[in-house]
Coordinates of N, CA and C in Angstrom, one line a residue:
M190 N 109.7 166.1 -89.0 CA 110.1 166.9 -87.8 C 108.8 167.3 -87.0
H191 N 107.7 167.6 -87.7 CA 106.5 167.9 -87.1 C 106.0 166.8 -86.2
A192 N 106.1 165.6 -86.7 CA 105.7 164.4 -85.9 C 106.5 164.2 -84.7
F193 N 107.8 164.5 -84.8 CA 108.7 164.3 -83.6 C 108.4 165.4 -82.6
Q194 N 108.1 166.6 -83.0 CA 107.7 167.6 -82.1 C 106.4 167.3 -81.4
R195 N 105.6 166.6 -82.0 CA 104.3 166.1 -81.4 C 104.7 165.1 -80.3
F196 N 105.6 164.2 -80.5 CA 106.0 163.3 -79.4 C 106.6 164.1 -78.3
Q197 N 107.5 165.1 -78.6 CA 108.1 165.9 -77.5 C 107.0 166.5 -76.7
Q198 N 106.0 167.2 -77.3 CA 105.0 167.9 -76.6 C 104.1 166.9 -75.8
Q199 N 103.8 165.7 -76.4 CA 103.0 164.7 -75.8 C 103.7 164.3 -74.5
F200 N 105.0 164.1 -74.5 CA 105.7 163.7 -73.3 C 105.7 164.8 -72.3
T201 N 106.0 166.0 -72.7 CA 106.0 167.2 -71.8 C 104.7 167.3 -71.1
T202 N 103.6 167.2 -71.8 CA 102.3 167.3 -71.1 C 102.1 166.2 -70.1
Y203 N 102.6 165.0 -70.4 CA 102.5 163.9 -69.5 C 103.3 164.1 -68.2
L204 N 104.5 164.6 -68.5 CA 105.4 164.9 -67.3 C 104.8 165.9 -66.4
E205 N 104.2 167.0 -67.0 CA 103.7 168.0 -66.2 C 102.5 167.5 -65.3
R206 N 101.8 166.5 -65.8 CA 100.6 166.0 -65.1 C 101.0 164.9 -64.1
H207 N 102.2 164.5 -64.1 CA 102.6 163.4 -63.2 C 103.9 163.8 -62.4
P208 N 103.7 164.9 -61.5 CA 104.8 165.2 -60.7 C 105.1 164.1 -59.6
F209 N 106.3 164.1 -59.1 CA 106.6 163.1 -58.0 C 106.3 163.7 -56.7
A210 N 105.6 163.0 -55.9 CA 105.2 163.4 -54.5 C 105.6 162.4 -53.5
G211 N 105.9 162.8 -52.3 CA 106.2 161.8 -51.3 C 106.8 162.6 -50.1
Q212 N 107.1 161.8 -49.1 CA 107.6 162.4 -47.8 C 109.0 161.8 -47.7
P213 N 110.0 162.7 -47.2 CA 109.8 164.1 -46.9 C 109.8 164.9 -48.2
P214 N 109.1 166.1 -48.2 CA 109.1 166.9 -49.4 C 110.5 167.3 -49.9
A215 N 111.5 167.5 -48.9 CA 112.8 167.9 -49.3 C 113.5 166.9 -50.2
L216 N 113.1 165.6 -50.2 CA 113.6 164.6 -51.1 C 113.1 164.8 -52.5
Y217 N 111.8 165.1 -52.6 CA 111.1 165.1 -54.0 C 111.1 166.4 -54.7
E218 N 111.2 167.5 -53.9 CA 111.2 168.8 -54.5 C 112.4 168.9 -55.5
P219 N 113.6 168.5 -55.2 CA 114.7 168.6 -56.2 C 114.4 167.8 -57.4
V220 N 113.7 166.6 -57.3 CA 113.4 165.8 -58.4 C 112.5 166.6 -59.4
N221 N 111.5 167.1 -58.9 CA 110.6 167.9 -59.8 C 111.2 169.1 -60.3
Y222 N 112.2 169.7 -59.5 CA 112.9 170.9 -60.0 C 113.7 170.6 -61.2
I223 N 114.6 169.5 -61.2 CA 115.4 169.2 -62.3 C 114.6 168.8 -63.5
L224 N 113.5 168.1 -63.3 CA 112.6 167.7 -64.4 C 111.9 168.9 -65.0
S225 N 111.7 170.0 -64.3 CA 111.0 171.2 -64.8 C 111.9 172.1 -65.6
L226 N 113.2 171.8 -65.6 CA 114.1 172.8 -66.3 C 114.1 172.6 -67.8
G227 N 113.3 171.7 -68.3 CA 113.2 171.6 -69.7 C 114.2 170.7 -70.4
G228 N 114.7 171.2 -71.5 CA 115.6 170.4 -72.3 C 114.8 170.0 -73.6
K229 N 115.5 169.3 -74.4 CA 114.9 168.9 -75.7 C 114.0 167.7 -75.6
R230 N 114.0 166.9 -74.5 CA 113.2 165.7 -74.3 C 113.4 164.8 -75.5
L231 N 114.6 164.7 -76.0 CA 114.8 163.8 -77.2 C 114.6 162.3 -76.8
R232 N 115.2 161.9 -75.7 CA 115.1 160.5 -75.3 C 113.7 160.0 -75.1
P233 N 112.9 160.7 -74.3 CA 111.5 160.2 -74.2 C 110.7 160.3 -75.5
A234 N 111.0 161.3 -76.3 CA 110.3 161.4 -77.6 C 110.7 160.2 -78.5
V235 N 111.9 159.7 -78.5 CA 112.2 158.6 -79.4 C 111.6 157.3 -78.8
V236 N 111.4 157.2 -77.5 CA 110.7 156.0 -77.0 C 109.3 156.0 -77.6
L237 N 108.6 157.1 -77.6 CA 107.2 157.2 -78.2 C 107.3 157.0 -79.7
M238 N 108.3 157.5 -80.3 CA 108.4 157.3 -81.8 C 108.5 155.9 -82.1
A239 N 109.4 155.2 -81.4 CA 109.7 153.8 -81.7 C 108.4 152.9 -81.4
C240 N 107.7 153.2 -80.4 CA 106.5 152.5 -80.1 C 105.5 152.7 -81.2
H241 N 105.4 154.0 -81.7 CA 104.4 154.3 -82.7 C 104.7 153.6 -84.0
L242 N 105.9 153.2 -84.3 CA 106.2 152.5 -85.5 C 105.4 151.2 -85.6
F243 N 105.1 150.6 -84.4 CA 104.5 149.3 -84.4 C 103.1 149.3 -83.7
H244 N 102.7 150.4 -83.1 CA 101.5 150.5 -82.4 C 100.9 151.9 -82.4
E245 N 99.7 152.0 -83.0 CA 99.2 153.4 -83.2 C 99.0 154.1 -81.9
E246 N 98.8 153.4 -80.8 CA 98.5 154.1 -79.5 C 99.9 154.2 -78.7
E247 N 100.7 155.1 -79.1 CA 102.0 155.3 -78.5 C 101.9 155.7 -77.0
E248 N 100.7 156.1 -76.6 CA 100.5 156.5 -75.2 C 100.9 155.3 -74.2
A249 N 100.9 154.1 -74.7 CA 101.3 153.0 -73.9 C 102.8 153.1 -73.5
A250 N 103.5 153.9 -74.2 CA 105.0 154.0 -74.0 C 105.3 155.2 -73.1
L251 N 104.3 156.0 -72.7 CA 104.6 157.1 -71.8 C 105.3 156.8 -70.5
P252 N 104.9 155.7 -69.8 CA 105.6 155.4 -68.6 C 107.1 155.0 -68.8
A253 N 107.3 154.3 -69.9 CA 108.7 154.0 -70.3 C 109.5 155.2 -70.6
A254 N 108.8 156.1 -71.4 CA 109.5 157.4 -71.7 C 109.9 158.2 -70.5
L255 N 108.9 158.2 -69.5 CA 109.2 158.9 -68.2 C 110.4 158.2 -67.5
A256 N 110.4 156.9 -67.5 CA 111.5 156.2 -66.8 C 112.9 156.6 -67.4
V257 N 112.9 156.7 -68.8 CA 114.1 157.1 -69.5 C 114.5 158.5 -69.1
E258 N 113.6 159.4 -69.1 CA 113.9 160.8 -68.8 C 114.3 161.0 -67.4
V259 N 113.7 160.3 -66.5 CA 114.0 160.4 -65.0 C 115.5 159.9 -64.9
F260 N 115.8 158.7 -65.5 CA 117.1 158.2 -65.4 C 118.1 159.2 -66.0
H261 N 117.8 159.8 -67.2 CA 118.7 160.7 -67.8 C 119.0 161.9 -66.9
N262 N 118.0 162.4 -66.2 CA 118.2 163.5 -65.3 C 118.9 163.1 -64.0
F263 N 118.7 161.9 -63.6 CA 119.5 161.4 -62.5 C 121.0 161.5 -62.8
T264 N 121.3 161.1 -64.0 CA 122.8 161.2 -64.4 C 123.2 162.6 -64.4
L265 N 122.4 163.5 -64.8 CA 122.8 164.9 -64.9 C 123.0 165.5 -63.5
V266 N 122.1 165.1 -62.5 CA 122.3 165.6 -61.1 C 123.6 165.2 -60.6
H267 N 123.9 163.9 -60.7 CA 125.2 163.4 -60.2 C 126.4 163.9 -61.0
D268 N 126.2 164.1 -62.3 CA 127.3 164.6 -63.2 C 127.6 166.0 -62.7
D269 N 126.6 166.8 -62.4 CA 126.8 168.2 -62.0 C 127.6 168.2 -60.7
I270 N 127.3 167.3 -59.8 CA 128.0 167.2 -58.5 C 129.5 166.9 -58.8
M271 N 129.8 165.9 -59.6 CA 131.1 165.5 -59.9 C 131.9 166.7 -60.6
D272 N 131.2 167.4 -61.4 CA 131.9 168.5 -62.1 C 131.9 169.8 -61.3
E273 N 131.2 169.8 -60.2 CA 131.0 171.1 -59.4 C 130.4 172.2 -60.2
A274 N 129.4 171.8 -61.1 CA 128.8 172.8 -62.0 C 127.8 173.6 -61.3
P275 N 127.8 174.9 -61.5 CA 126.8 175.8 -60.8 C 125.5 175.9 -61.6
L276 N 125.5 175.7 -62.9 CA 124.3 175.9 -63.7 C 124.0 174.7 -64.5
R277 N 122.7 174.5 -64.7 CA 122.2 173.4 -65.6 C 121.0 174.1 -66.4
R278 N 121.1 174.1 -67.7 CA 120.1 174.7 -68.5 C 119.8 176.2 -68.1
G279 N 120.8 176.9 -67.7 CA 120.7 178.3 -67.3 C 120.2 178.5 -65.9
Q280 N 119.9 177.5 -65.2 CA 119.4 177.6 -63.8 C 120.4 176.9 -62.8
A281 N 120.2 177.2 -61.6 CA 121.1 176.6 -60.6 C 121.0 175.1 -60.6
T282 N 122.1 174.4 -60.5 CA 122.0 172.9 -60.4 C 121.4 172.5 -59.1
V283 N 121.0 171.3 -59.0 CA 120.3 170.8 -57.9 C 121.1 170.9 -56.6
H284 N 122.4 170.5 -56.7 CA 123.2 170.6 -55.5 C 123.5 172.1 -55.1
Q285 N 123.6 173.0 -56.1 CA 123.8 174.4 -55.8 C 122.6 175.0 -55.1
R286 N 121.4 174.6 -55.5 CA 120.2 175.1 -55.0 C 119.8 174.5 -53.7
Y287 N 119.9 173.2 -53.6 CA 119.4 172.5 -52.4 C 120.5 171.9 -51.5
G288 N 121.7 171.9 -51.9 CA 122.8 171.4 -51.1 C 123.3 170.1 -51.7
L289 N 124.6 169.8 -51.3 CA 125.2 168.5 -51.8 C 124.5 167.3 -51.4
N290 N 124.1 167.2 -50.1 CA 123.5 166.0 -49.7 C 122.1 165.7 -50.3
A291 N 121.4 166.8 -50.5 CA 120.1 166.7 -51.2 C 120.3 166.3 -52.7
G292 N 121.4 166.8 -53.3 CA 121.7 166.4 -54.7 C 122.0 164.9 -54.8
I293 N 122.7 164.4 -53.9 CA 123.0 162.9 -53.9 C 121.8 162.1 -53.7
L294 N 121.0 162.5 -52.6 CA 119.8 161.7 -52.3 C 118.7 161.8 -53.3
S295 N 118.5 163.0 -53.9 CA 117.5 163.1 -54.9 C 117.9 162.4 -56.1
G296 N 119.1 162.4 -56.5 CA 119.6 161.6 -57.6 C 119.4 160.1 -57.4
D297 N 119.7 159.7 -56.2 CA 119.5 158.2 -55.9 C 118.0 157.9 -56.0
V298 N 117.1 158.7 -55.5 CA 115.7 158.3 -55.5 C 115.2 158.4 -57.0
M299 N 115.8 159.2 -57.8 CA 115.3 159.2 -59.2 C 115.6 157.9 -59.9
L300 N 116.7 157.3 -59.6 CA 117.0 156.0 -60.2 C 116.0 155.0 -59.8
I301 N 115.6 155.0 -58.5 CA 114.6 154.1 -58.0 C 113.3 154.4 -58.6
L302 N 112.9 155.6 -58.7 CA 111.6 156.0 -59.3 C 111.5 155.5 -60.8
A303 N 112.6 155.5 -61.5 CA 112.6 155.0 -62.9 C 112.3 153.5 -62.9
Y304 N 112.9 152.8 -62.0 CA 112.6 151.3 -61.9 C 111.1 151.1 -61.5
E305 N 110.7 151.8 -60.5 CA 109.3 151.6 -60.0 C 108.3 151.9 -61.2
G306 N 108.6 153.0 -61.9 CA 107.7 153.3 -63.0 C 107.5 152.2 -64.0
L307 N 108.6 151.5 -64.4 CA 108.5 150.4 -65.3 C 107.8 149.2 -64.7
L308 N 108.1 148.9 -63.5 CA 107.5 147.7 -62.9 C 106.0 147.9 -62.6
Q309 N 105.5 149.2 -62.4 CA 104.1 149.4 -62.1 C 103.3 149.5 -63.3
A310 N 103.9 149.9 -64.5 CA 103.1 150.3 -65.6 C 102.9 149.1 -66.6
Y311 N 103.8 148.1 -66.5 CA 103.7 147.0 -67.5 C 103.6 145.6 -66.9
E312 N 103.0 144.7 -67.6 CA 102.8 143.4 -67.1 C 104.1 142.7 -67.0
A313 N 104.2 141.6 -66.3 CA 105.5 141.1 -65.8 C 106.4 140.7 -66.9
G314 N 105.9 140.1 -68.0 CA 106.8 139.7 -69.1 C 107.4 140.9 -69.8
Q315 N 106.6 141.9 -70.1 CA 107.0 143.1 -70.8 C 108.0 143.9 -69.9
A316 N 107.6 144.0 -68.6 CA 108.5 144.7 -67.7 C 109.8 144.1 -67.6
A317 N 109.9 142.7 -67.6 CA 111.2 142.1 -67.5 C 112.0 142.4 -68.7
D318 N 111.4 142.4 -69.9 CA 112.1 142.8 -71.1 C 112.6 144.2 -71.1
L319 N 111.8 145.1 -70.6 CA 112.2 146.5 -70.5 C 113.4 146.7 -69.5
L320 N 113.3 146.0 -68.4 CA 114.3 146.1 -67.3 C 115.6 145.5 -67.8
R321 N 115.6 144.5 -68.6 CA 116.8 143.9 -69.1 C 117.6 145.0 -70.0
V322 N 116.8 145.7 -70.8 CA 117.4 146.8 -71.6 C 117.9 147.9 -70.6
F323 N 117.0 148.3 -69.7 CA 117.3 149.4 -68.8 C 118.5 149.1 -68.0
N324 N 118.6 147.9 -67.4 CA 119.8 147.6 -66.6 C 121.1 147.7 -67.4
R325 N 121.0 147.1 -68.6 CA 122.3 147.1 -69.4 C 122.7 148.5 -69.7
V326 N 121.8 149.3 -70.1 CA 122.1 150.7 -70.5 C 122.5 151.5 -69.3
A327 N 121.8 151.4 -68.2 CA 122.2 152.1 -67.0 C 123.6 151.8 -66.5
R328 N 124.0 150.5 -66.6 CA 125.4 150.2 -66.2 C 126.4 150.8 -67.2
E329 N 126.1 150.7 -68.5 CA 127.0 151.2 -69.5 C 127.1 152.7 -69.3
V330 N 126.1 153.4 -69.0 CA 126.2 154.9 -68.8 C 127.1 155.2 -67.7
C331 N 127.0 154.4 -66.6 CA 127.9 154.6 -65.5 C 129.4 154.3 -65.9
E332 N 129.6 153.3 -66.7 CA 130.9 153.0 -67.2 C 131.5 154.2 -68.0
G333 N 130.6 154.8 -68.9 CA 131.0 155.9 -69.7 C 131.4 157.1 -68.8
Q334 N 130.6 157.3 -67.8 CA 130.9 158.4 -66.9 C 132.3 158.3 -66.2
Q335 N 132.6 157.0 -65.8 CA 133.9 156.8 -65.2 C 135.0 157.0 -66.2
Y336 N 134.8 156.5 -67.4 CA 135.8 156.8 -68.5 C 136.0 158.3 -68.6
D337 N 135.0 159.1 -68.7 CA 135.0 160.5 -68.8 C 135.8 161.1 -67.7
M338 N 135.6 160.7 -66.4 CA 136.3 161.2 -65.3 C 137.8 160.8 -65.3
S339 N 138.0 159.6 -65.7 CA 139.4 159.2 -65.8 C 140.2 159.9 -66.9
F340 N 139.5 160.2 -68.0 CA 140.2 160.9 -69.1 C 140.6 162.3 -68.7
E341 N 140.0 162.9 -67.7 CA 140.3 164.3 -67.4 C 141.7 164.5 -66.9
S342 N 142.3 163.5 -66.4 CA 143.7 163.6 -65.9 C 144.7 163.0 -66.9
R343 N 144.2 162.7 -68.1 CA 145.1 162.1 -69.1 C 145.3 163.0 -70.3
E344 N 146.4 163.0 -70.9 CA 146.7 163.8 -72.1 C 146.9 162.9 -73.3
D345 N 146.8 161.6 -73.1 CA 147.0 160.6 -74.2 C 145.8 159.8 -74.6
V346 N 144.6 160.4 -74.4 CA 143.4 159.7 -74.7 C 143.3 159.5 -76.2
S347 N 143.2 158.3 -76.7 CA 143.1 158.0 -78.1 C 141.7 158.2 -78.7
I348 N 141.6 158.3 -80.0 CA 140.3 158.5 -80.6 C 139.4 157.3 -80.3
P349 N 139.9 156.0 -80.5 CA 139.0 154.9 -80.1 C 138.6 154.9 -78.6
E350 N 139.4 155.4 -77.7 CA 139.0 155.5 -76.3 C 137.9 156.6 -76.2
Y351 N 138.1 157.7 -76.8 CA 137.1 158.8 -76.8 C 135.8 158.3 -77.4
L352 N 135.8 157.6 -78.5 CA 134.6 157.1 -79.1 C 133.9 156.1 -78.2
R353 N 134.6 155.3 -77.6 CA 134.0 154.3 -76.7 C 133.4 155.0 -75.5
M354 N 134.0 156.1 -75.0 CA 133.5 156.8 -73.9 C 132.1 157.5 -74.3
I355 N 132.0 158.1 -75.4 CA 130.8 158.8 -75.8 C 129.7 157.8 -76.2
E356 N 130.1 156.6 -76.7 CA 129.2 155.6 -76.9 C 128.5 155.2 -75.6
L357 N 129.3 155.0 -74.6 CA 128.7 154.5 -73.3 C 128.0 155.6 -72.6
K358 N 128.6 156.8 -72.5 CA 128.0 157.9 -71.7 C 126.7 158.5 -72.4
T359 N 126.7 158.5 -73.7 CA 125.6 159.2 -74.4 C 124.8 158.3 -75.3
A360 N 125.5 157.6 -76.2 CA 124.8 156.9 -77.3 C 123.9 155.7 -76.9
V361 N 124.4 154.9 -75.9 CA 123.6 153.7 -75.6 C 122.3 154.1 -75.0
L362 N 122.1 155.2 -74.4 CA 120.8 155.6 -73.9 C 119.8 156.0 -75.0
F363 N 120.3 156.6 -76.1 CA 119.5 156.8 -77.3 C 119.1 155.5 -77.8
G364 N 120.0 154.5 -78.0 CA 119.7 153.2 -78.5 C 118.7 152.5 -77.6
G365 N 118.9 152.5 -76.3 CA 118.1 151.9 -75.4 C 116.7 152.5 -75.4
A366 N 116.6 153.8 -75.5 CA 115.2 154.4 -75.6 C 114.4 153.9 -76.8
L367 N 115.1 153.8 -77.9 CA 114.4 153.2 -79.1 C 114.0 151.8 -78.9
E368 N 114.9 151.0 -78.3 CA 114.7 149.6 -78.1 C 113.5 149.4 -77.1
M369 N 113.4 150.2 -76.1 CA 112.3 150.1 -75.1 C 111.0 150.5 -75.8
G370 N 111.0 151.5 -76.6 CA 109.8 151.8 -77.3 C 109.3 150.7 -78.2
A371 N 110.2 150.0 -78.9 CA 109.9 148.9 -79.7 C 109.3 147.8 -78.9
I372 N 109.8 147.6 -77.7 CA 109.3 146.5 -76.8 C 107.9 146.8 -76.4
V373 N 107.6 148.1 -76.0 CA 106.3 148.4 -75.6 C 105.3 148.3 -76.8
G374 N 105.8 148.6 -78.0 CA 105.0 148.5 -79.2 C 104.9 147.1 -79.7
R375 N 105.6 146.2 -79.1 CA 105.6 144.7 -79.5 C 106.0 144.6 -80.9
G376 N 107.2 145.2 -81.2 CA 107.7 145.2 -82.6 C 108.6 144.0 -82.9
G377 N 108.8 143.2 -81.9 CA 109.7 142.0 -82.1 C 111.1 142.2 -81.8
A378 N 111.8 141.1 -81.5 CA 113.2 141.2 -81.0 C 114.1 141.8 -82.1
E379 N 114.0 141.4 -83.3 CA 114.9 141.8 -84.3 C 114.7 143.3 -84.6
N380 N 113.5 143.8 -84.7 CA 113.2 145.2 -84.9 C 113.8 146.0 -83.8
A381 N 113.6 145.5 -82.5 CA 114.1 146.2 -81.4 C 115.6 146.3 -81.4
R382 N 116.3 145.2 -81.8 CA 117.7 145.3 -81.9 C 118.2 146.3 -83.0
Q383 N 117.6 146.3 -84.1 CA 118.0 147.2 -85.2 C 117.7 148.7 -84.8
L384 N 116.7 148.9 -84.1 CA 116.4 150.3 -83.6 C 117.5 150.7 -82.6
Y385 N 117.9 149.7 -81.7 CA 118.9 150.0 -80.8 C 120.2 150.5 -81.5
E386 N 120.6 149.7 -82.5 CA 121.8 150.0 -83.3 C 121.7 151.4 -84.0
F387 N 120.5 151.6 -84.5 CA 120.3 153.0 -85.2 C 120.5 154.1 -84.1
G388 N 119.8 153.9 -83.0 CA 119.9 154.9 -81.9 C 121.3 155.1 -81.4
R389 N 122.0 154.0 -81.2 CA 123.4 154.1 -80.7 C 124.3 154.8 -81.7
N390 N 124.2 154.6 -83.0 CA 125.0 155.3 -84.0 C 124.6 156.8 -84.1
A391 N 123.3 157.0 -84.0 CA 122.8 158.4 -84.0 C 123.3 159.1 -82.8
G392 N 123.3 158.5 -81.7 CA 123.8 159.1 -80.4 C 125.3 159.5 -80.5
I393 N 126.1 158.6 -81.1 CA 127.5 158.9 -81.3 C 127.7 160.1 -82.2
A394 N 126.9 160.2 -83.3 CA 127.0 161.3 -84.2 C 126.5 162.6 -83.5
F395 N 125.5 162.5 -82.7 CA 124.9 163.6 -81.9 C 126.0 164.2 -81.0
Q396 N 126.7 163.3 -80.3 CA 127.7 163.7 -79.3 C 129.0 164.3 -80.1
L397 N 129.3 163.7 -81.2 CA 130.4 164.2 -82.0 C 130.2 165.7 -82.4
Q398 N 129.0 165.9 -82.9 CA 128.6 167.2 -83.4 C 128.6 168.2 -82.2
D399 N 128.1 167.7 -81.0 CA 128.1 168.6 -79.9 C 129.5 168.9 -79.4
D400 N 130.4 168.0 -79.4 CA 131.8 168.2 -78.9 C 132.5 169.1 -79.9
I401 N 132.2 169.0 -81.2 CA 133.0 169.8 -82.2 C 132.5 171.3 -82.1

């Protein structure tokens, strides 16, 4: 646990030192706001942890960890809009504080920033491998969100349907974070695949515990 906390702190320090800036400020201020609200930083920490398994210098995975965390928070911004949620981590949600239009636009730019971060930080071959994982996971998270929204109007959701929904909405991002860390650490395709499966199953268990 102590080592995992080190990865969490390592990422938090990196995040604080790399705020997003650009014009117009009204677009980027909400991005930095949602990222400043904290959270457990589990997903970026497991990126670093997976890289460290194969490479002593896990700092190489910090840009990938940031991309994962930015993407995760992008989903939260849009999820809060869909749910009309007033609070996130005890503070006003982005759309509540900055307005609905700003919430939509800042969420959109977060997705783009995640892609840019991967493309700028890694050489072409490694970036392509990372983006293959990122694209797959991002699409699946959107599919999971749609299942979640559709299930709100149903009273006959089966256990297999529920499990598939939490797998897509939550678990695949844990798996993808571990897989991306293994790619940065050059752990090989089979190790990356096994770490993805471990993360996916751990993510399902995490969400089950949270829902119960």
